[in-house]
Structures are given as structure tokens and as C-alpha cells.
């Protein structure tokens, strides 16, 4: 039996779970293919049977990855928006934080995960994530006095999607951000 490397069994199990998710994430990022339980075990430093203490199946592992990746994205965007000075700055922070995540490869990982994970699960989780991600943007737009904040949030998100495609196609993230800022800053300043 392996030695526990934490103060409590619960902390040890949480650390092992995190290590296995990180191993699966690395495998997916490197290969673009679903990680196998044996590959995750080897990468995470566990025997394959030990992985079953954390994930019942390869599908269970993929669901856990979805539940790990998408909320972290939303949390990072929300944190950037919370640090912004006012509603207009929060809108711009939303765009910039999304571009930063794309530039760091998070969007490619989320896209690869969406392609390999069970479709119903991923579709449901993706819809929930996008809804959660848009909530602070809609709130910032309401605070700006925008009448139809939900539709406007979708339009701002269209800029994020276009910029994301540009970054993933090789455009410099700072150049993309400057273009988006030039487009959105007058709106964020004068809205309402």
C-alpha cells in the first residue's frame, strides 16, 4: 500500500484525484485523444487498479475533466471582472480574460475535451458553463444601463469568439486584444 503523503486520508485522496486529473489533462493536451485509465495511472504514478478508486471508467474520468476545466475558466473570468473598477471596465476585463485563457491553451483543451467526451454530458456542461460565464457580463451591461443586456452580452461574446479564433490561428494575443478594445471601449464608455 502506498504511503499517504498528506496530513489526512481525505487530503491524500484529494491530492491523488488532482494529480490524476492533471495527468489526464496533460495527455489530452499532448495527444488530442481521450486519455486511457492506464495512461493516466502511469502519468499520475499509480497502479492502474488504483485509478478505479477515483474513476469508475474512462467515461467517468472524462466527465470529471469536464467538471474540472469549465468551472475554472468561469472562475478566472469572474475574478478578472471583479477586479475591474466599474461596469465598463468589467466588460473589457471579460474580453481580455477570455483572450488570455485562449492564448494559454485553455480553449484548445476545452475544445479537445468537448470532442472526446460523451456528447450529452459535454453539451450539458458546456451550456451551463457558457450560461454561468455570461452572467457577470450581463450584470455589468445592466449596470452600464444597456436595455437588452442579454442580447448585448451575446454580441460581446461574438467578439470574444472571433478573437479566440484569431489567437488560435496564430495572431498575437495583444494585437487581438487591442483590436477588441478599440472596438468595445467606446461602447463601454458611452453605453446607457
PDB file of C-alpha atoms in Angstrom:
ATOM      1  CA  UNK A   1       0.000   0.000   0.000  1.00  0.00           C
ATOM      2  CA  UNK A   2       1.432   3.416  -0.949  1.00  0.00           C
ATOM      3  CA  UNK A   3       2.357   5.845   1.787  1.00  0.00           C
ATOM      4  CA  UNK A   4      -0.038   8.681   2.467  1.00  0.00           C
ATOM      5  CA  UNK A   5       1.623  11.958   1.509  1.00  0.00           C
ATOM      6  CA  UNK A   6      -0.770  14.280   3.361  1.00  0.00           C
ATOM      7  CA  UNK A   7      -1.928  15.077   6.886  1.00  0.00           C
ATOM      8  CA  UNK A   8      -5.185  13.180   6.443  1.00  0.00           C
ATOM      9  CA  UNK A   9      -6.524  10.430   4.219  1.00  0.00           C
ATOM     10  CA  UNK A  10      -9.050  12.898   2.746  1.00  0.00           C
ATOM     11  CA  UNK A  11      -6.267  15.322   1.831  1.00  0.00           C
ATOM     12  CA  UNK A  12      -4.240  12.464   0.328  1.00  0.00           C
ATOM     13  CA  UNK A  13      -7.187  11.319  -1.783  1.00  0.00           C
ATOM     14  CA  UNK A  14      -7.860  14.903  -2.921  1.00  0.00           C
ATOM     15  CA  UNK A  15      -4.207  15.301  -3.933  1.00  0.00           C
ATOM     16  CA  UNK A  16      -4.256  11.969  -5.810  1.00  0.00           C
ATOM     17  CA  UNK A  17      -7.505  12.939  -7.552  1.00  0.00           C
ATOM     18  CA  UNK A  18      -5.952  16.269  -8.587  1.00  0.00           C
ATOM     19  CA  UNK A  19      -2.791  14.525  -9.825  1.00  0.00           C
ATOM     20  CA  UNK A  20      -4.849  12.128 -11.933  1.00  0.00           C
ATOM     21  CA  UNK A  21      -6.909  14.975 -13.430  1.00  0.00           C
ATOM     22  CA  UNK A  22      -3.711  16.871 -14.201  1.00  0.00           C
ATOM     23  CA  UNK A  23      -2.247  13.744 -15.822  1.00  0.00           C
ATOM     24  CA  UNK A  24      -5.386  13.284 -17.925  1.00  0.00           C
ATOM     25  CA  UNK A  25      -5.317  16.954 -18.893  1.00  0.00           C
ATOM     26  CA  UNK A  26      -1.670  16.685 -19.994  1.00  0.00           C
ATOM     27  CA  UNK A  27      -2.369  13.565 -22.051  1.00  0.00           C
ATOM     28  CA  UNK A  28      -5.338  15.200 -23.758  1.00  0.00           C
ATOM     29  CA  UNK A  29      -3.341  18.374 -24.466  1.00  0.00           C
ATOM     30  CA  UNK A  30      -0.464  16.369 -25.950  1.00  0.00           C
ATOM     31  CA  UNK A  31      -2.429  13.864 -27.993  1.00  0.00           C
ATOM     32  CA  UNK A  32      -5.881  15.349 -28.594  1.00  0.00           C
ATOM     33  CA  UNK A  33      -7.256  11.890 -27.787  1.00  0.00           C
ATOM     34  CA  UNK A  34      -9.178  10.647 -24.769  1.00  0.00           C
ATOM     35  CA  UNK A  35      -6.804   9.646 -22.012  1.00  0.00           C
ATOM     36  CA  UNK A  36      -6.931   5.976 -21.024  1.00  0.00           C
ATOM     37  CA  UNK A  37      -7.091   4.936 -17.410  1.00  0.00           C
ATOM     38  CA  UNK A  38      -3.813   3.059 -17.778  1.00  0.00           C
ATOM     39  CA  UNK A  39      -2.139   6.113 -19.331  1.00  0.00           C
ATOM     40  CA  UNK A  40      -3.457   8.348 -16.571  1.00  0.00           C
ATOM     41  CA  UNK A  41      -2.310   5.874 -13.923  1.00  0.00           C
ATOM     42  CA  UNK A  42       1.192   5.730 -15.375  1.00  0.00           C
ATOM     43  CA  UNK A  43       1.415   9.508 -15.734  1.00  0.00           C
ATOM     44  CA  UNK A  44      -0.022  10.029 -12.236  1.00  0.00           C
ATOM     45  CA  UNK A  45       2.316   7.494 -10.632  1.00  0.00           C
ATOM     46  CA  UNK A  46      -0.341   4.973  -9.587  1.00  0.00           C
ATOM     47  CA  UNK A  47      -1.061   1.382 -10.455  1.00  0.00           C
ATOM     48  CA  UNK A  48      -3.938   1.061 -12.928  1.00  0.00           C
ATOM     49  CA  UNK A  49      -6.240  -0.668 -10.404  1.00  0.00           C
ATOM     50  CA  UNK A  50      -5.739   2.258  -8.010  1.00  0.00           C
ATOM     51  CA  UNK A  51      -7.239   4.653 -10.555  1.00  0.00           C
ATOM     52  CA  UNK A  52     -10.577   2.864 -10.137  1.00  0.00           C
ATOM     53  CA  UNK A  53     -10.730   4.249  -6.600  1.00  0.00           C
ATOM     54  CA  UNK A  54     -11.139   7.658  -8.214  1.00  0.00           C
ATOM     55  CA  UNK A  55     -12.873   6.965 -11.547  1.00  0.00           C
ATOM     56  CA  UNK A  56     -15.184   4.044 -12.346  1.00  0.00           C
ATOM     57  CA  UNK A  57     -14.479   4.186 -16.086  1.00  0.00           C
ATOM     58  CA  UNK A  58     -12.838   6.203 -18.837  1.00  0.00           C
ATOM     59  CA  UNK A  59     -16.177   7.987 -19.320  1.00  0.00           C
ATOM     60  CA  UNK A  60     -16.266   8.857 -15.615  1.00  0.00           C
ATOM     61  CA  UNK A  61     -12.766  10.334 -15.994  1.00  0.00           C
ATOM     62  CA  UNK A  62     -13.900  12.474 -18.943  1.00  0.00           C
ATOM     63  CA  UNK A  63     -16.926  13.732 -17.013  1.00  0.00           C
ATOM     64  CA  UNK A  64     -14.618  14.654 -14.116  1.00  0.00           C
ATOM     65  CA  UNK A  65     -12.376  16.527 -16.543  1.00  0.00           C
ATOM     66  CA  UNK A  66     -15.350  18.496 -17.885  1.00  0.00           C
ATOM     67  CA  UNK A  67     -16.393  19.321 -14.345  1.00  0.00           C
ATOM     68  CA  UNK A  68     -12.838  20.499 -13.625  1.00  0.00           C
ATOM     69  CA  UNK A  69     -11.982  22.521 -16.751  1.00  0.00           C
ATOM     70  CA  UNK A  70     -15.116  24.568 -17.342  1.00  0.00           C
ATOM     71  CA  UNK A  71     -15.692  25.961 -13.837  1.00  0.00           C
ATOM     72  CA  UNK A  72     -12.043  27.012 -13.557  1.00  0.00           C
ATOM     73  CA  UNK A  73     -12.469  29.035 -16.756  1.00  0.00           C
ATOM     74  CA  UNK A  74     -15.564  30.783 -15.381  1.00  0.00           C
ATOM     75  CA  UNK A  75     -13.853  31.442 -12.070  1.00  0.00           C
ATOM     76  CA  UNK A  76     -10.866  33.054 -13.745  1.00  0.00           C
ATOM     77  CA  UNK A  77     -13.041  35.338 -15.878  1.00  0.00           C
ATOM     78  CA  UNK A  78     -15.210  36.289 -12.886  1.00  0.00           C
ATOM     79  CA  UNK A  79     -12.112  37.087 -10.823  1.00  0.00           C
ATOM     80  CA  UNK A  80     -10.769  39.392 -13.556  1.00  0.00           C
ATOM     81  CA  UNK A  81     -14.131  41.139 -13.803  1.00  0.00           C
ATOM     82  CA  UNK A  82     -14.374  41.544 -10.026  1.00  0.00           C
ATOM     83  CA  UNK A  83     -11.014  43.319 -10.018  1.00  0.00           C
ATOM     84  CA  UNK A  84     -12.182  45.892 -12.595  1.00  0.00           C
ATOM     85  CA  UNK A  85     -13.100  49.409 -11.471  1.00  0.00           C
ATOM     86  CA  UNK A  86     -16.565  49.885 -12.978  1.00  0.00           C
ATOM     87  CA  UNK A  87     -19.091  48.219 -15.273  1.00  0.00           C
ATOM     88  CA  UNK A  88     -17.405  49.352 -18.496  1.00  0.00           C
ATOM     89  CA  UNK A  89     -14.067  48.072 -17.257  1.00  0.00           C
ATOM     90  CA  UNK A  90     -15.748  44.805 -16.223  1.00  0.00           C
ATOM     91  CA  UNK A  91     -16.954  44.289 -19.811  1.00  0.00           C
ATOM     92  CA  UNK A  92     -13.418  44.838 -21.101  1.00  0.00           C
ATOM     93  CA  UNK A  93     -11.985  42.553 -18.387  1.00  0.00           C
ATOM     94  CA  UNK A  94     -14.367  39.818 -19.536  1.00  0.00           C
ATOM     95  CA  UNK A  95     -12.992  40.021 -23.067  1.00  0.00           C
ATOM     96  CA  UNK A  96      -9.348  40.231 -22.016  1.00  0.00           C
ATOM     97  CA  UNK A  97      -9.554  37.333 -19.525  1.00  0.00           C
ATOM     98  CA  UNK A  98     -11.115  35.106 -22.182  1.00  0.00           C
ATOM     99  CA  UNK A  99      -8.365  36.023 -24.657  1.00  0.00           C
ATOM    100  CA  UNK A 100      -5.704  35.258 -22.039  1.00  0.00           C
ATOM    101  CA  UNK A 101      -7.188  31.832 -21.396  1.00  0.00           C
ATOM    102  CA  UNK A 102      -7.290  31.119 -25.110  1.00  0.00           C
ATOM    103  CA  UNK A 103      -3.663  32.221 -25.501  1.00  0.00           C
ATOM    104  CA  UNK A 104      -2.674  29.887 -22.643  1.00  0.00           C
ATOM    105  CA  UNK A 105      -4.234  26.948 -24.473  1.00  0.00           C
ATOM    106  CA  UNK A 106      -7.261  26.513 -22.230  1.00  0.00           C
ATOM    107  CA  UNK A 107      -9.722  26.863 -25.098  1.00  0.00           C
ATOM    108  CA  UNK A 108      -7.906  24.256 -27.169  1.00  0.00           C
ATOM    109  CA  UNK A 109      -8.054  21.925 -24.189  1.00  0.00           C
ATOM    110  CA  UNK A 110     -11.770  22.598 -23.665  1.00  0.00           C
ATOM    111  CA  UNK A 111     -12.401  22.068 -27.384  1.00  0.00           C
ATOM    112  CA  UNK A 112     -10.450  18.800 -27.409  1.00  0.00           C
ATOM    113  CA  UNK A 113     -12.329  17.677 -24.321  1.00  0.00           C
ATOM    114  CA  UNK A 114     -15.649  18.535 -25.961  1.00  0.00           C
ATOM    115  CA  UNK A 115     -14.646  16.422 -28.963  1.00  0.00           C
ATOM    116  CA  UNK A 116     -13.689  13.318 -26.975  1.00  0.00           C
ATOM    117  CA  UNK A 117     -16.089  13.362 -24.027  1.00  0.00           C
ATOM    118  CA  UNK A 118     -19.587  11.856 -24.124  1.00  0.00           C
ATOM    119  CA  UNK A 119     -21.680  14.258 -26.178  1.00  0.00           C
ATOM    120  CA  UNK A 120     -24.713  14.601 -23.904  1.00  0.00           C
ATOM    121  CA  UNK A 121     -22.595  15.249 -20.843  1.00  0.00           C
ATOM    122  CA  UNK A 122     -20.334  17.736 -22.579  1.00  0.00           C
ATOM    123  CA  UNK A 123     -23.218  19.547 -24.255  1.00  0.00           C
ATOM    124  CA  UNK A 124     -24.999  19.950 -20.928  1.00  0.00           C
ATOM    125  CA  UNK A 125     -21.853  21.047 -19.091  1.00  0.00           C
ATOM    126  CA  UNK A 126     -20.843  23.408 -21.908  1.00  0.00           C
ATOM    127  CA  UNK A 127     -24.260  25.089 -21.940  1.00  0.00           C
ATOM    128  CA  UNK A 128     -24.126  25.503 -18.174  1.00  0.00           C
ATOM    129  CA  UNK A 129     -20.603  26.920 -18.358  1.00  0.00           C
ATOM    130  CA  UNK A 130     -21.473  29.431 -21.056  1.00  0.00           C
ATOM    131  CA  UNK A 131     -24.559  30.490 -19.132  1.00  0.00           C
ATOM    132  CA  UNK A 132     -22.525  30.908 -15.957  1.00  0.00           C
ATOM    133  CA  UNK A 133     -19.798  32.746 -17.866  1.00  0.00           C
ATOM    134  CA  UNK A 134     -22.273  35.225 -19.342  1.00  0.00           C
ATOM    135  CA  UNK A 135     -23.976  36.067 -16.018  1.00  0.00           C
ATOM    136  CA  UNK A 136     -21.361  38.583 -14.794  1.00  0.00           C
ATOM    137  CA  UNK A 137     -21.157  40.095 -18.277  1.00  0.00           C
ATOM    138  CA  UNK A 138     -24.941  40.569 -18.394  1.00  0.00           C
ATOM    139  CA  UNK A 139     -24.790  42.142 -14.927  1.00  0.00           C
ATOM    140  CA  UNK A 140     -22.037  44.550 -15.999  1.00  0.00           C
ATOM    141  CA  UNK A 141     -24.048  45.523 -19.062  1.00  0.00           C
ATOM    142  CA  UNK A 142     -27.144  46.142 -16.923  1.00  0.00           C
ATOM    143  CA  UNK A 143     -25.015  48.307 -14.629  1.00  0.00           C
ATOM    144  CA  UNK A 144     -23.984  50.252 -17.743  1.00  0.00           C
ATOM    145  CA  UNK A 145     -27.663  50.902 -18.450  1.00  0.00           C
ATOM    146  CA  UNK A 146     -27.925  48.670 -21.519  1.00  0.00           C
ATOM    147  CA  UNK A 147     -31.605  47.910 -22.214  1.00  0.00           C
ATOM    148  CA  UNK A 148     -31.211  44.408 -23.640  1.00  0.00           C
ATOM    149  CA  UNK A 149     -28.190  43.242 -21.659  1.00  0.00           C
ATOM    150  CA  UNK A 150     -28.630  39.567 -22.568  1.00  0.00           C
ATOM    151  CA  UNK A 151     -28.561  40.172 -26.318  1.00  0.00           C
ATOM    152  CA  UNK A 152     -25.711  42.637 -25.971  1.00  0.00           C
ATOM    153  CA  UNK A 153     -23.760  40.060 -23.938  1.00  0.00           C
ATOM    154  CA  UNK A 154     -24.146  37.639 -26.852  1.00  0.00           C
ATOM    155  CA  UNK A 155     -22.772  40.323 -29.185  1.00  0.00           C
ATOM    156  CA  UNK A 156     -19.780  40.962 -26.903  1.00  0.00           C
ATOM    157  CA  UNK A 157     -19.279  37.214 -26.741  1.00  0.00           C
ATOM    158  CA  UNK A 158     -19.228  37.128 -30.555  1.00  0.00           C
ATOM    159  CA  UNK A 159     -16.208  39.446 -30.387  1.00  0.00           C
ATOM    160  CA  UNK A 160     -14.622  37.020 -27.903  1.00  0.00           C
ATOM    161  CA  UNK A 161     -15.283  34.087 -30.248  1.00  0.00           C
ATOM    162  CA  UNK A 162     -13.829  35.924 -33.257  1.00  0.00           C
ATOM    163  CA  UNK A 163     -10.776  36.978 -31.277  1.00  0.00           C
ATOM    164  CA  UNK A 164     -10.351  33.460 -29.934  1.00  0.00           C
ATOM    165  CA  UNK A 165     -10.298  32.047 -33.449  1.00  0.00           C
ATOM    166  CA  UNK A 166      -7.719  34.634 -34.441  1.00  0.00           C
ATOM    167  CA  UNK A 167      -5.466  33.780 -31.480  1.00  0.00           C
ATOM    168  CA  UNK A 168      -5.767  30.059 -32.138  1.00  0.00           C
ATOM    169  CA  UNK A 169      -4.859  30.736 -35.795  1.00  0.00           C
ATOM    170  CA  UNK A 170      -1.613  32.395 -34.738  1.00  0.00           C
ATOM    171  CA  UNK A 171      -2.487  36.069 -34.279  1.00  0.00           C
ATOM    172  CA  UNK A 172      -0.729  37.746 -31.372  1.00  0.00           C
ATOM    173  CA  UNK A 173      -2.989  37.908 -28.309  1.00  0.00           C
ATOM    174  CA  UNK A 174      -2.011  41.521 -27.587  1.00  0.00           C
ATOM    175  CA  UNK A 175      -2.860  42.577 -31.143  1.00  0.00           C
ATOM    176  CA  UNK A 176      -6.216  40.810 -30.926  1.00  0.00           C
ATOM    177  CA  UNK A 177      -6.879  42.418 -27.543  1.00  0.00           C
ATOM    178  CA  UNK A 178      -6.027  45.887 -28.891  1.00  0.00           C
ATOM    179  CA  UNK A 179      -8.453  45.427 -31.807  1.00  0.00           C
ATOM    180  CA  UNK A 180     -11.215  44.248 -29.476  1.00  0.00           C
ATOM    181  CA  UNK A 181     -10.510  47.047 -27.008  1.00  0.00           C
ATOM    182  CA  UNK A 182     -10.627  49.654 -29.793  1.00  0.00           C
ATOM    183  CA  UNK A 183     -13.999  48.265 -30.847  1.00  0.00           C
ATOM    184  CA  UNK A 184     -15.557  47.874 -27.398  1.00  0.00           C
ATOM    185  CA  UNK A 185     -14.035  50.638 -25.294  1.00  0.00           C
ATOM    186  CA  UNK A 186     -16.136  53.460 -26.815  1.00  0.00           C
ATOM    187  CA  UNK A 187     -19.261  51.362 -26.240  1.00  0.00           C
ATOM    188  CA  UNK A 188     -18.233  50.536 -22.658  1.00  0.00           C
ATOM    189  CA  UNK A 189     -17.544  54.217 -22.002  1.00  0.00           C
ATOM    190  CA  UNK A 190     -20.703  55.616 -23.616  1.00  0.00           C
ATOM    191  CA  UNK A 191     -23.322  52.888 -23.069  1.00  0.00           C
ATOM    192  CA  UNK A 192     -26.525  53.696 -21.294  1.00  0.00           C
TER     193      UNK A 192
END
